[in-house]
PDB file of N, CA and C in Angstrom:
ATOM      1  N   MET A  65       5.296 -35.499  -1.827  1.00 56.00           N
ATOM      2  CA  MET A  65       4.219 -34.229  -1.931  1.00 56.00           C
ATOM      3  C   MET A  65       4.040 -34.372  -3.512  1.00 56.00           C
ATOM      4  N   THR A  66       2.837 -34.147  -3.621  1.00 66.00           N
ATOM      5  CA  THR A  66       2.220 -33.832  -5.383  1.00 66.00           C
ATOM      6  C   THR A  66       2.130 -32.704  -5.319  1.00 66.00           C
ATOM      7  N   GLU A  67       2.386 -31.739  -6.587  1.00 75.00           N
ATOM      8  CA  GLU A  67       2.161 -30.644  -7.306  1.00 75.00           C
ATOM      9  C   GLU A  67       1.220 -30.218  -7.700  1.00 75.00           C
ATOM     10  N   LYS A  68       0.757 -29.115  -7.798  1.00 79.00           N
ATOM     11  CA  LYS A  68      -1.073 -29.366  -8.644  1.00 79.00           C
ATOM     12  C   LYS A  68      -0.681 -28.467  -9.938  1.00 79.00           C
ATOM     13  N   LYS A  69      -1.039 -28.181 -11.166  1.00 81.00           N
ATOM     14  CA  LYS A  69      -0.249 -27.731 -12.102  1.00 81.00           C
ATOM     15  C   LYS A  69      -1.796 -27.057 -12.244  1.00 81.00           C
ATOM     16  N   GLN A  70      -1.777 -25.607 -12.923  1.00 83.00           N
ATOM     17  CA  GLN A  70      -2.722 -25.149 -12.809  1.00 83.00           C
ATOM     18  C   GLN A  70      -2.574 -24.961 -14.720  1.00 83.00           C
ATOM     19  N   TYR A  71      -3.712 -24.859 -14.753  1.00 82.00           N
ATOM     20  CA  TYR A  71      -4.077 -24.814 -16.278  1.00 82.00           C
ATOM     21  C   TYR A  71      -4.615 -23.532 -16.341  1.00 82.00           C
ATOM     22  N   ASN A  72      -3.894 -22.772 -17.473  1.00 88.00           N
ATOM     23  CA  ASN A  72      -4.936 -21.474 -18.169  1.00 88.00           C
ATOM     24  C   ASN A  72      -6.394 -21.639 -19.101  1.00 88.00           C
ATOM     25  N   LEU A  73      -7.285 -21.414 -18.832  1.00 90.00           N
ATOM     26  CA  LEU A  73      -8.678 -21.877 -19.486  1.00 90.00           C
ATOM     27  C   LEU A  73      -8.558 -21.411 -20.837  1.00 90.00           C
ATOM     28  N   VAL A  74      -8.060 -19.739 -21.274  1.00 90.00           N
ATOM     29  CA  VAL A  74      -8.306 -18.786 -22.226  1.00 90.00           C
ATOM     30  C   VAL A  74      -6.607 -19.643 -23.057  1.00 90.00           C
ATOM     31  N   SER A  75      -6.406 -20.451 -22.701  1.00 88.00           N
ATOM     32  CA  SER A  75      -5.382 -20.990 -23.492  1.00 88.00           C
ATOM     33  C   SER A  75      -6.123 -22.071 -24.094  1.00 88.00           C
ATOM     34  N   ILE A  76      -6.361 -23.413 -23.376  1.00 88.00           N
ATOM     35  CA  ILE A  76      -6.890 -24.410 -23.393  1.00 88.00           C
ATOM     36  C   ILE A  76      -8.084 -24.118 -24.895  1.00 88.00           C
ATOM     37  N   ILE A  77      -9.003 -23.266 -24.242  1.00 85.00           N
ATOM     38  CA  ILE A  77     -10.202 -23.080 -25.331  1.00 85.00           C
ATOM     39  C   ILE A  77      -9.592 -21.989 -26.979  1.00 85.00           C
ATOM     40  N   TYR A  78      -8.830 -21.598 -26.621  1.00 84.00           N
ATOM     41  CA  TYR A  78      -7.680 -21.060 -28.083  1.00 84.00           C
ATOM     42  C   TYR A  78      -7.563 -22.367 -28.654  1.00 84.00           C
ATOM     43  N   ASP A  79      -6.598 -23.266 -27.953  1.00 84.00           N
ATOM     44  CA  ASP A  79      -6.316 -24.501 -28.516  1.00 84.00           C
ATOM     45  C   ASP A  79      -7.176 -25.157 -29.440  1.00 84.00           C
ATOM     46  N   ASP A  80      -8.184 -25.435 -28.524  1.00 83.00           N
ATOM     47  CA  ASP A  80      -9.044 -26.231 -28.878  1.00 83.00           C
ATOM     48  C   ASP A  80      -9.947 -25.881 -30.339  1.00 83.00           C
ATOM     49  N   LEU A  81     -10.124 -24.493 -30.126  1.00 78.00           N
ATOM     50  CA  LEU A  81     -10.862 -23.766 -31.301  1.00 78.00           C
ATOM     51  C   LEU A  81      -9.854 -23.679 -32.426  1.00 78.00           C
ATOM     52  N   CYS A  82      -8.645 -23.309 -32.628  1.00 81.00           N
ATOM     53  CA  CYS A  82      -7.477 -23.782 -33.606  1.00 81.00           C
ATOM     54  C   CYS A  82      -7.174 -24.994 -34.333  1.00 81.00           C
ATOM     55  N   LEU A  83      -6.719 -25.871 -33.205  1.00 84.00           N
ATOM     56  CA  LEU A  83      -6.095 -27.086 -33.421  1.00 84.00           C
ATOM     57  C   LEU A  83      -7.732 -27.895 -33.968  1.00 84.00           C
ATOM     58  N   TYR A  84      -8.269 -28.325 -32.998  1.00 82.00           N
ATOM     59  CA  TYR A  84      -9.249 -29.155 -33.258  1.00 82.00           C
ATOM     60  C   TYR A  84     -10.952 -28.563 -33.559  1.00 82.00           C
ATOM     61  N   GLY A  85     -11.012 -27.276 -33.681  1.00 81.00           N
ATOM     62  CA  GLY A  85     -12.790 -26.983 -34.097  1.00 81.00           C
ATOM     63  C   GLY A  85     -12.742 -25.871 -34.870  1.00 81.00           C
ATOM     64  N   LYS A  86     -12.609 -26.058 -35.606  1.00 84.00           N
ATOM     65  CA  LYS A  86     -11.927 -25.263 -37.199  1.00 84.00           C
ATOM     66  C   LYS A  86     -13.252 -25.140 -38.082  1.00 84.00           C
ATOM     67  N   TRP A  87     -13.932 -25.594 -37.719  1.00 87.00           N
ATOM     68  CA  TRP A  87     -15.294 -25.900 -38.545  1.00 87.00           C
ATOM     69  C   TRP A  87     -16.336 -24.992 -37.781  1.00 87.00           C
ATOM     70  N   GLN A  88     -16.500 -25.427 -36.356  1.00 85.00           N
ATOM     71  CA  GLN A  88     -16.996 -24.901 -35.007  1.00 85.00           C
ATOM     72  C   GLN A  88     -17.327 -23.231 -35.074  1.00 85.00           C
ATOM     73  N   LEU A  89     -15.762 -22.702 -35.547  1.00 84.00           N
ATOM     74  CA  LEU A  89     -15.226 -21.193 -35.351  1.00 84.00           C
ATOM     75  C   LEU A  89     -15.648 -21.061 -36.755  1.00 84.00           C
ATOM     76  N   LEU A  90     -15.510 -21.329 -37.717  1.00 89.00           N
ATOM     77  CA  LEU A  90     -15.268 -21.023 -39.122  1.00 89.00           C
ATOM     78  C   LEU A  90     -17.465 -21.161 -39.052  1.00 89.00           C
ATOM     79  N   LEU A  91     -18.421 -22.102 -38.245  1.00 92.00           N
ATOM     80  CA  LEU A  91     -20.097 -21.653 -38.432  1.00 92.00           C
ATOM     81  C   LEU A  91     -20.415 -21.155 -37.537  1.00 92.00           C
ATOM     82  N   LEU A  92     -19.793 -20.717 -36.405  1.00 90.00           N
ATOM     83  CA  LEU A  92     -19.727 -19.512 -35.420  1.00 90.00           C
ATOM     84  C   LEU A  92     -19.955 -18.435 -36.033  1.00 90.00           C
ATOM     85  N   LEU A  93     -18.854 -18.318 -36.988  1.00 93.00           N
ATOM     86  CA  LEU A  93     -18.734 -16.805 -37.625  1.00 93.00           C
ATOM     87  C   LEU A  93     -19.913 -16.732 -38.342  1.00 93.00           C
ATOM     88  N   LEU A  94     -20.114 -17.821 -39.463  1.00 97.00           N
ATOM     89  CA  LEU A  94     -21.169 -17.838 -40.185  1.00 97.00           C
ATOM     90  C   LEU A  94     -22.209 -17.177 -39.811  1.00 97.00           C
ATOM     91  N   VAL A  95     -22.679 -17.834 -38.879  1.00 98.00           N
ATOM     92  CA  VAL A  95     -24.030 -17.316 -37.639  1.00 98.00           C
ATOM     93  C   VAL A  95     -23.950 -16.444 -37.699  1.00 98.00           C
ATOM     94  N   LEU A  96     -23.128 -15.129 -37.192  1.00 97.00           N
ATOM     95  CA  LEU A  96     -22.926 -13.921 -36.616  1.00 97.00           C
ATOM     96  C   LEU A  96     -23.132 -13.152 -37.767  1.00 97.00           C
ATOM     97  N   ILE A  97     -22.448 -13.385 -39.376  1.00 98.00           N
ATOM     98  CA  ILE A  97     -22.841 -12.687 -39.846  1.00 98.00           C
ATOM     99  C   ILE A  97     -23.928 -12.668 -40.472  1.00 98.00           C
ATOM    100  N   THR A  98     -24.360 -13.950 -40.526  1.00 98.00           N
ATOM    101  CA  THR A  98     -25.891 -14.125 -40.938  1.00 98.00           C
ATOM    102  C   THR A  98     -26.880 -13.233 -40.031  1.00 98.00           C
ATOM    103  N   ALA A  99     -26.565 -13.433 -38.665  1.00 98.00           N
ATOM    104  CA  ALA A  99     -27.441 -12.522 -38.049  1.00 98.00           C
ATOM    105  C   ALA A  99     -27.118 -10.811 -38.341  1.00 98.00           C
ATOM    106  N   MET A 100     -26.237 -10.629 -37.922  1.00 98.00           N
ATOM    107  CA  MET A 100     -26.360  -9.217 -38.644  1.00 98.00           C
ATOM    108  C   MET A 100     -27.098  -9.210 -39.575  1.00 98.00           C
ATOM    109  N   LEU A 101     -27.033  -9.324 -40.845  1.00 98.00           N
ATOM    110  CA  LEU A 101     -27.133  -9.696 -42.107  1.00 98.00           C
ATOM    111  C   LEU A 101     -28.589  -9.205 -41.752  1.00 98.00           C
ATOM    112  N   VAL A 102     -29.572 -10.153 -41.478  1.00 98.00           N
ATOM    113  CA  VAL A 102     -31.299  -9.961 -40.408  1.00 98.00           C
ATOM    114  C   VAL A 102     -31.258  -9.070 -40.487  1.00 98.00           C
ATOM    115  N   VAL A 103     -30.440  -8.555 -39.225  1.00 98.00           N
ATOM    116  CA  VAL A 103     -30.680  -7.179 -38.726  1.00 98.00           C
ATOM    117  C   VAL A 103     -31.006  -6.344 -39.282  1.00 98.00           C
ATOM    118  N   LEU A 104     -29.758  -5.971 -40.064  1.00 98.00           N
ATOM    119  CA  LEU A 104     -29.522  -5.398 -41.361  1.00 98.00           C
ATOM    120  C   LEU A 104     -30.786  -4.999 -42.757  1.00 98.00           C
ATOM    121  N   VAL A 105     -31.089  -5.956 -42.727  1.00 98.00           N
ATOM    122  CA  VAL A 105     -32.139  -6.540 -44.206  1.00 98.00           C
ATOM    123  C   VAL A 105     -33.481  -5.749 -43.392  1.00 98.00           C
ATOM    124  N   THR A 106     -33.700  -6.079 -42.297  1.00 98.00           N
ATOM    125  CA  THR A 106     -35.382  -6.450 -41.030  1.00 98.00           C
ATOM    126  C   THR A 106     -35.190  -4.118 -41.247  1.00 98.00           C
ATOM    127  N   TYR A 107     -33.928  -4.133 -41.075  1.00 98.00           N
ATOM    128  CA  TYR A 107     -34.193  -2.664 -40.482  1.00 98.00           C
ATOM    129  C   TYR A 107     -34.385  -1.565 -42.111  1.00 98.00           C
ATOM    130  N   GLN A 108     -33.663  -2.489 -42.923  1.00 98.00           N
ATOM    131  CA  GLN A 108     -34.007  -1.410 -44.684  1.00 98.00           C
ATOM    132  C   GLN A 108     -35.360  -1.368 -44.737  1.00 98.00           C
ATOM    133  N   THR A 109     -35.995  -2.982 -44.614  1.00 98.00           N
ATOM    134  CA  THR A 109     -37.594  -3.208 -44.855  1.00 98.00           C
ATOM    135  C   THR A 109     -38.421  -2.374 -43.973  1.00 98.00           C
ATOM    136  N   ARG A 110     -38.145  -2.768 -42.523  1.00 98.00           N
ATOM    137  CA  ARG A 110     -39.205  -1.216 -42.157  1.00 98.00           C
ATOM    138  C   ARG A 110     -39.172   0.118 -42.659  1.00 98.00           C
ATOM    139  N   SER A 111     -37.787   0.044 -42.972  1.00 98.00           N
ATOM    140  CA  SER A 111     -38.102   2.130 -43.430  1.00 98.00           C
ATOM    141  C   SER A 111     -38.687   2.097 -44.466  1.00 98.00           C
ATOM    142  N   MET A 112     -38.060   0.995 -45.814  1.00 98.00           N
ATOM    143  CA  MET A 112     -38.966   1.386 -46.444  1.00 98.00           C
ATOM    144  C   MET A 112     -40.703   1.325 -46.572  1.00 98.00           C
ATOM    145  N   ILE A 113     -40.935   1.007 -45.597  1.00 98.00           N
ATOM    146  CA  ILE A 113     -42.276  -0.086 -45.366  1.00 98.00           C
ATOM    147  C   ILE A 113     -43.330   1.616 -45.029  1.00 98.00           C
ATOM    148  N   ILE A 114     -42.063   2.005 -44.197  1.00 98.00           N
ATOM    149  CA  ILE A 114     -42.295   3.798 -43.412  1.00 98.00           C
ATOM    150  C   ILE A 114     -42.104   4.546 -44.688  1.00 98.00           C
ATOM    151  N   ASP A 115     -41.303   4.803 -45.557  1.00 98.00           N
ATOM    152  CA  ASP A 115     -41.483   5.453 -46.575  1.00 98.00           C
ATOM    153  C   ASP A 115     -42.756   5.267 -47.593  1.00 98.00           C
ATOM    154  N   ARG A 116     -42.680   3.715 -48.067  1.00 98.00           N
ATOM    155  CA  ARG A 116     -44.591   3.765 -48.861  1.00 98.00           C
ATOM    156  C   ARG A 116     -45.786   4.259 -47.920  1.00 98.00           C
ATOM    157  N   GLU A 117     -45.797   4.345 -46.476  1.00 98.00           N
ATOM    158  CA  GLU A 117     -47.073   4.707 -45.814  1.00 98.00           C
ATOM    159  C   GLU A 117     -46.815   5.847 -46.691  1.00 98.00           C
ATOM    160  N   LYS A 118     -45.689   6.718 -46.544  1.00 98.00           N
ATOM    161  CA  LYS A 118     -45.631   7.783 -45.912  1.00 98.00           C
ATOM    162  C   LYS A 118     -45.810   8.589 -47.535  1.00 98.00           C
ATOM    163  N   LEU A 119     -45.585   7.992 -48.453  1.00 98.00           N
ATOM    164  CA  LEU A 119     -46.166   8.165 -49.915  1.00 98.00           C
ATOM    165  C   LEU A 119     -47.490   7.962 -50.102  1.00 98.00           C
ATOM    166  N   VAL A 120     -47.790   6.829 -49.567  1.00 98.00           N
ATOM    167  CA  VAL A 120     -49.654   6.488 -50.100  1.00 98.00           C
ATOM    168  C   VAL A 120     -50.481   7.696 -49.119  1.00 98.00           C
ATOM    169  N   LEU A 121     -49.998   8.264 -48.040  1.00 98.00           N
ATOM    170  CA  LEU A 121     -50.724   8.722 -47.451  1.00 98.00           C
ATOM    171  C   LEU A 121     -50.690  10.723 -48.263  1.00 98.00           C
ATOM    172  N   GLU A 122     -49.419  10.881 -48.543  1.00 98.00           N
ATOM    173  CA  GLU A 122     -49.330  12.177 -49.632  1.00 98.00           C
ATOM    174  C   GLU A 122     -49.718  12.061 -50.888  1.00 98.00           C
ATOM    175  N   LYS A 123     -49.800  10.153 -51.598  1.00 98.00           N
ATOM    176  CA  LYS A 123     -51.091  10.316 -52.570  1.00 98.00           C
ATOM    177  C   LYS A 123     -52.487  10.214 -52.626  1.00 98.00           C
ATOM    178  N   ASN A 124     -52.351  10.317 -51.569  1.00 97.00           N
ATOM    179  CA  ASN A 124     -54.148  10.073 -50.837  1.00 97.00           C
ATOM    180  C   ASN A 124     -54.575  11.802 -50.732  1.00 97.00           C
ATOM    181  N   ASN A 125     -53.843  12.773 -50.129  1.00 97.00           N
ATOM    182  CA  ASN A 125     -54.168  14.039 -49.999  1.00 97.00           C
ATOM    183  C   ASN A 125     -54.014  14.290 -51.303  1.00 97.00           C
ATOM    184  N   LEU A 126     -53.524  14.165 -52.626  1.00 97.00           N
ATOM    185  CA  LEU A 126     -53.034  14.990 -53.657  1.00 97.00           C
ATOM    186  C   LEU A 126     -54.161  14.179 -54.531  1.00 97.00           C
ATOM    187  N   ASP A 127     -54.496  13.045 -54.549  1.00 97.00           N
ATOM    188  CA  ASP A 127     -56.249  12.810 -54.642  1.00 97.00           C
ATOM    189  C   ASP A 127     -57.322  13.558 -54.336  1.00 97.00           C
ATOM    190  N   THR A 128     -57.206  13.576 -53.100  1.00 97.00           N
ATOM    191  CA  THR A 128     -58.540  14.480 -52.524  1.00 97.00           C
ATOM    192  C   THR A 128     -58.601  15.851 -53.143  1.00 97.00           C
ATOM    193  N   GLU A 129     -57.230  16.459 -52.684  1.00 97.00           N
ATOM    194  CA  GLU A 129     -56.914  17.858 -53.421  1.00 97.00           C
ATOM    195  C   GLU A 129     -57.326  18.027 -55.330  1.00 97.00           C
ATOM    196  N   TRP A 130     -57.018  17.518 -56.042  1.00 96.00           N
ATOM    197  CA  TRP A 130     -57.302  16.709 -56.937  1.00 96.00           C
ATOM    198  C   TRP A 130     -59.074  16.826 -57.533  1.00 96.00           C
ATOM    199  N   ARG A 131     -59.341  16.381 -56.931  1.00 96.00           N
ATOM    200  CA  ARG A 131     -60.766  16.609 -56.930  1.00 96.00           C
ATOM    201  C   ARG A 131     -61.554  17.253 -56.216  1.00 96.00           C
ATOM    202  N   SER A 132     -61.023  18.028 -55.061  1.00 95.00           N
ATOM    203  CA  SER A 132     -61.989  19.577 -55.113  1.00 95.00           C
ATOM    204  C   SER A 132     -61.373  19.889 -56.188  1.00 95.00           C
ATOM    205  N   LEU A 133     -60.315  20.365 -56.622  1.00 94.00           N
ATOM    206  CA  LEU A 133     -59.825  21.612 -57.817  1.00 94.00           C
ATOM    207  C   LEU A 133     -60.826  20.985 -58.903  1.00 94.00           C
ATOM    208  N   ILE A 134     -61.112  19.905 -59.539  1.00 93.00           N
ATOM    209  CA  ILE A 134     -62.067  19.191 -60.765  1.00 93.00           C
ATOM    210  C   ILE A 134     -63.511  19.556 -60.397  1.00 93.00           C
ATOM    211  N   LEU A 135     -64.298  19.839 -58.978  1.00 91.00           N
ATOM    212  CA  LEU A 135     -65.303  20.037 -58.721  1.00 91.00           C
ATOM    213  C   LEU A 135     -65.220  22.008 -58.114  1.00 91.00           C
ATOM    214  N   GLU A 136     -64.526  22.041 -58.131  1.00 88.00           N
ATOM    215  CA  GLU A 136     -64.233  23.792 -58.004  1.00 88.00           C
ATOM    216  C   GLU A 136     -64.751  24.210 -59.497  1.00 88.00           C
ATOM    217  N   GLU A 137     -63.443  23.865 -60.025  1.00 86.00           N
ATOM    218  CA  GLU A 137     -63.560  24.228 -61.583  1.00 86.00           C
ATOM    219  C   GLU A 137     -64.729  23.417 -63.036  1.00 86.00           C
ATOM    220  N   LYS A 138     -65.272  22.678 -62.215  1.00 85.00           N
ATOM    221  CA  LYS A 138     -66.743  22.316 -62.517  1.00 85.00           C
ATOM    222  C   LYS A 138     -68.081  23.656 -62.319  1.00 85.00           C
ATOM    223  N   ILE A 139     -67.977  23.755 -60.942  1.00 82.00           N
ATOM    224  CA  ILE A 139     -68.342  24.943 -60.411  1.00 82.00           C
ATOM    225  C   ILE A 139     -68.083  26.587 -60.885  1.00 82.00           C
ATOM    226  N   LEU A 140     -67.261  26.548 -61.130  1.00 76.00           N
ATOM    227  CA  LEU A 140     -66.893  28.160 -61.836  1.00 76.00           C
ATOM    228  C   LEU A 140     -67.060  28.091 -63.183  1.00 76.00           C
ATOM    229  N   SER A 141     -66.825  26.883 -63.930  1.00 75.00           N
ATOM    230  CA  SER A 141     -67.079  27.093 -65.084  1.00 75.00           C
ATOM    231  C   SER A 141     -68.924  27.426 -65.872  1.00 75.00           C
ATOM    232  N   HIS A 142     -69.421  26.994 -64.946  1.00 75.00           N
ATOM    233  CA  HIS A 142     -71.004  26.600 -65.182  1.00 75.00           C
ATOM    234  C   HIS A 142     -71.707  27.739 -65.946  1.00 75.00           C
ATOM    235  N   HIS A 143     -72.223  27.401 -67.357  1.00 76.00           N
ATOM    236  CA  HIS A 143     -72.818  28.903 -67.986  1.00 76.00           C
ATOM    237  C   HIS A 143     -73.469  29.351 -67.330  1.00 76.00           C
ATOM    238  N   ASN A 144     -74.068  29.548 -66.103  1.00 77.00           N
ATOM    239  CA  ASN A 144     -75.471  30.074 -65.490  1.00 77.00           C
ATOM    240  C   ASN A 144     -74.934  31.190 -64.891  1.00 77.00           C
ATOM    241  N   ARG A 145     -73.722  30.566 -63.718  1.00 75.00           N
ATOM    242  CA  ARG A 145     -72.788  31.371 -63.141  1.00 75.00           C
ATOM    243  C   ARG A 145     -71.973  32.502 -63.744  1.00 75.00           C
ATOM    244  N   ILE A 146     -71.811  31.742 -65.035  1.00 77.00           N
ATOM    245  CA  ILE A 146     -70.918  32.922 -65.454  1.00 77.00           C
ATOM    246  C   ILE A 146     -71.704  34.428 -66.252  1.00 77.00           C
ATOM    247  N   GLU A 147     -72.765  33.157 -66.937  1.00 82.00           N
ATOM    248  CA  GLU A 147     -73.932  34.489 -67.413  1.00 82.00           C
ATOM    249  C   GLU A 147     -74.359  35.687 -66.062  1.00 82.00           C
ATOM    250  N   ARG A 148     -74.798  35.295 -64.935  1.00 82.00           N
ATOM    251  CA  ARG A 148     -75.564  35.758 -63.770  1.00 82.00           C
ATOM    252  C   ARG A 148     -74.162  36.594 -63.590  1.00 82.00           C
ATOM    253  N   ILE A 149     -72.583  36.398 -63.247  1.00 81.00           N
ATOM    254  CA  ILE A 149     -72.093  37.282 -62.748  1.00 81.00           C
ATOM    255  C   ILE A 149     -71.850  38.138 -64.070  1.00 81.00           C
ATOM    256  N   ALA A 150     -71.950  38.001 -65.452  1.00 80.00           N
ATOM    257  CA  ALA A 150     -71.432  38.610 -66.246  1.00 80.00           C
ATOM    258  C   ALA A 150     -72.514  40.491 -65.890  1.00 80.00           C
ATOM    259  N   MET A 151     -74.020  38.991 -65.944  1.00 84.00           N
ATOM    260  CA  MET A 151     -75.088  40.627 -65.875  1.00 84.00           C
ATOM    261  C   MET A 151     -75.140  41.024 -64.343  1.00 84.00           C
ATOM    262  N   ASP A 152     -74.672  40.805 -63.684  1.00 87.00           N
ATOM    263  CA  ASP A 152     -74.894  41.244 -62.297  1.00 87.00           C
ATOM    264  C   ASP A 152     -73.592  42.309 -61.843  1.00 87.00           C
ATOM    265  N   LYS A 153     -72.407  41.675 -62.193  1.00 84.00           N
ATOM    266  CA  LYS A 153     -71.008  42.330 -61.962  1.00 84.00           C
ATOM    267  C   LYS A 153     -70.775  43.292 -62.675  1.00 84.00           C
ATOM    268  N   LEU A 154     -70.823  43.111 -64.418  1.00 82.00           N
ATOM    269  CA  LEU A 154     -70.718  43.412 -65.381  1.00 82.00           C
ATOM    270  C   LEU A 154     -71.370  44.523 -66.114  1.00 82.00           C
ATOM    271  N   GLN A 155     -72.335  44.237 -65.790  1.00 81.00           N
ATOM    272  CA  GLN A 155     -73.658  44.916 -66.150  1.00 81.00           C
ATOM    273  C   GLN A 155     -73.777  44.773 -67.548  1.00 81.00           C
ATOM    274  N   MET A 156     -73.330  43.431 -68.208  1.00 79.00           N
ATOM    275  CA  MET A 156     -73.412  43.158 -70.006  1.00 79.00           C
ATOM    276  C   MET A 156     -74.939  42.760 -69.653  1.00 79.00           C
ATOM    277  N   HIS A 157     -75.139  42.799 -71.185  1.00 77.00           N
ATOM    278  CA  HIS A 157     -76.849  42.637 -71.526  1.00 77.00           C
ATOM    279  C   HIS A 157     -77.158  41.866 -72.970  1.00 77.00           C
ATOM    280  N   TYR A 158     -77.634  41.261 -73.751  1.00 74.00           N
ATOM    281  CA  TYR A 158     -77.834  40.425 -74.670  1.00 74.00           C
ATOM    282  C   TYR A 158     -78.357  41.495 -75.623  1.00 74.00           C
ATOM    283  N   THR A 159     -77.737  41.557 -76.851  1.00 76.00           N
ATOM    284  CA  THR A 159     -77.356  42.186 -77.685  1.00 76.00           C
ATOM    285  C   THR A 159     -78.830  42.049 -78.642  1.00 76.00           C
ATOM    286  N   GLU A 160     -79.671  42.176 -79.020  1.00 70.00           N
ATOM    287  CA  GLU A 160     -80.477  42.022 -80.292  1.00 70.00           C
ATOM    288  C   GLU A 160     -80.881  42.801 -81.257  1.00 70.00           C
ATOM    289  N   LEU A 161     -80.635  41.921 -82.574  1.00 62.00           N
ATOM    290  CA  LEU A 161     -80.701  42.602 -84.023  1.00 62.00           C
ATOM    291  C   LEU A 161     -82.479  43.064 -84.231  1.00 62.00           C
ATOM    292  N   THR A 162     -82.307  44.400 -84.922  1.00 64.00           N
ATOM    293  CA  THR A 162     -83.608  44.362 -84.911  1.00 64.00           C
ATOM    294  C   THR A 162     -83.356  44.109 -86.786  1.00 64.00           C
ATOM    295  N   GLN A 163     -84.939  44.259 -87.453  1.00 64.00           N
ATOM    296  CA  GLN A 163     -85.400  43.817 -88.707  1.00 64.00           C
ATOM    297  C   GLN A 163     -83.979  44.186 -89.847  1.00 64.00           C
ATOM    298  N   ASP A 164     -83.585  45.323 -89.449  1.00 66.00           N
ATOM    299  CA  ASP A 164     -82.814  46.254 -90.529  1.00 66.00           C
ATOM    300  C   ASP A 164     -80.988  45.484 -90.199  1.00 66.00           C
ATOM    301  N   ASN A 165     -81.112  44.670 -89.339  1.00 61.00           N
ATOM    302  CA  ASN A 165     -79.891  44.290 -88.686  1.00 61.00           C
ATOM    303  C   ASN A 165     -78.606  44.821 -88.122  1.00 61.00           C
ATOM    304  N   THR A 166     -79.205  45.993 -87.665  1.00 62.00           N
ATOM    305  CA  THR A 166     -78.490  46.885 -86.576  1.00 62.00           C
ATOM    306  C   THR A 166     -78.941  46.653 -84.997  1.00 62.00           C
ATOM    307  N   LEU A 167     -77.520  47.082 -84.732  1.00 55.00           N
ATOM    308  CA  LEU A 167     -77.703  46.351 -83.408  1.00 55.00           C
ATOM    309  C   LEU A 167     -78.839  46.973 -82.589  1.00 55.00           C
ATOM    310  N   TYR A 168     -79.749  46.442 -81.348  1.00 50.00           N
ATOM    311  CA  TYR A 168     -80.574  47.251 -80.612  1.00 50.00           C
ATOM    312  C   TYR A 168     -80.221  47.902 -79.173  1.00 50.00           C
TER     313      TYR A 168
END
């Protein structure tokens, strides 16, 4: 009778990798590390792109507000408007000098 010898598959794979496949094991580890780094860099890049878009939107809002404030300043500082407010609300009027340089 012949006995069948059983082999442990895990030990065979371990022996092959450690004794004969050191370069392959090293390359496998390098590929896994590189893959993880690619995922990390992609995540950071997408986060930076999202942050940049938020900043661009904020810049656009601030630019719009700035333009509105400049227009408001120009409207409020217009001489005719100031003169009309002074006459209507404050009852101010122009003074005239008489020929003897006294106020009328």
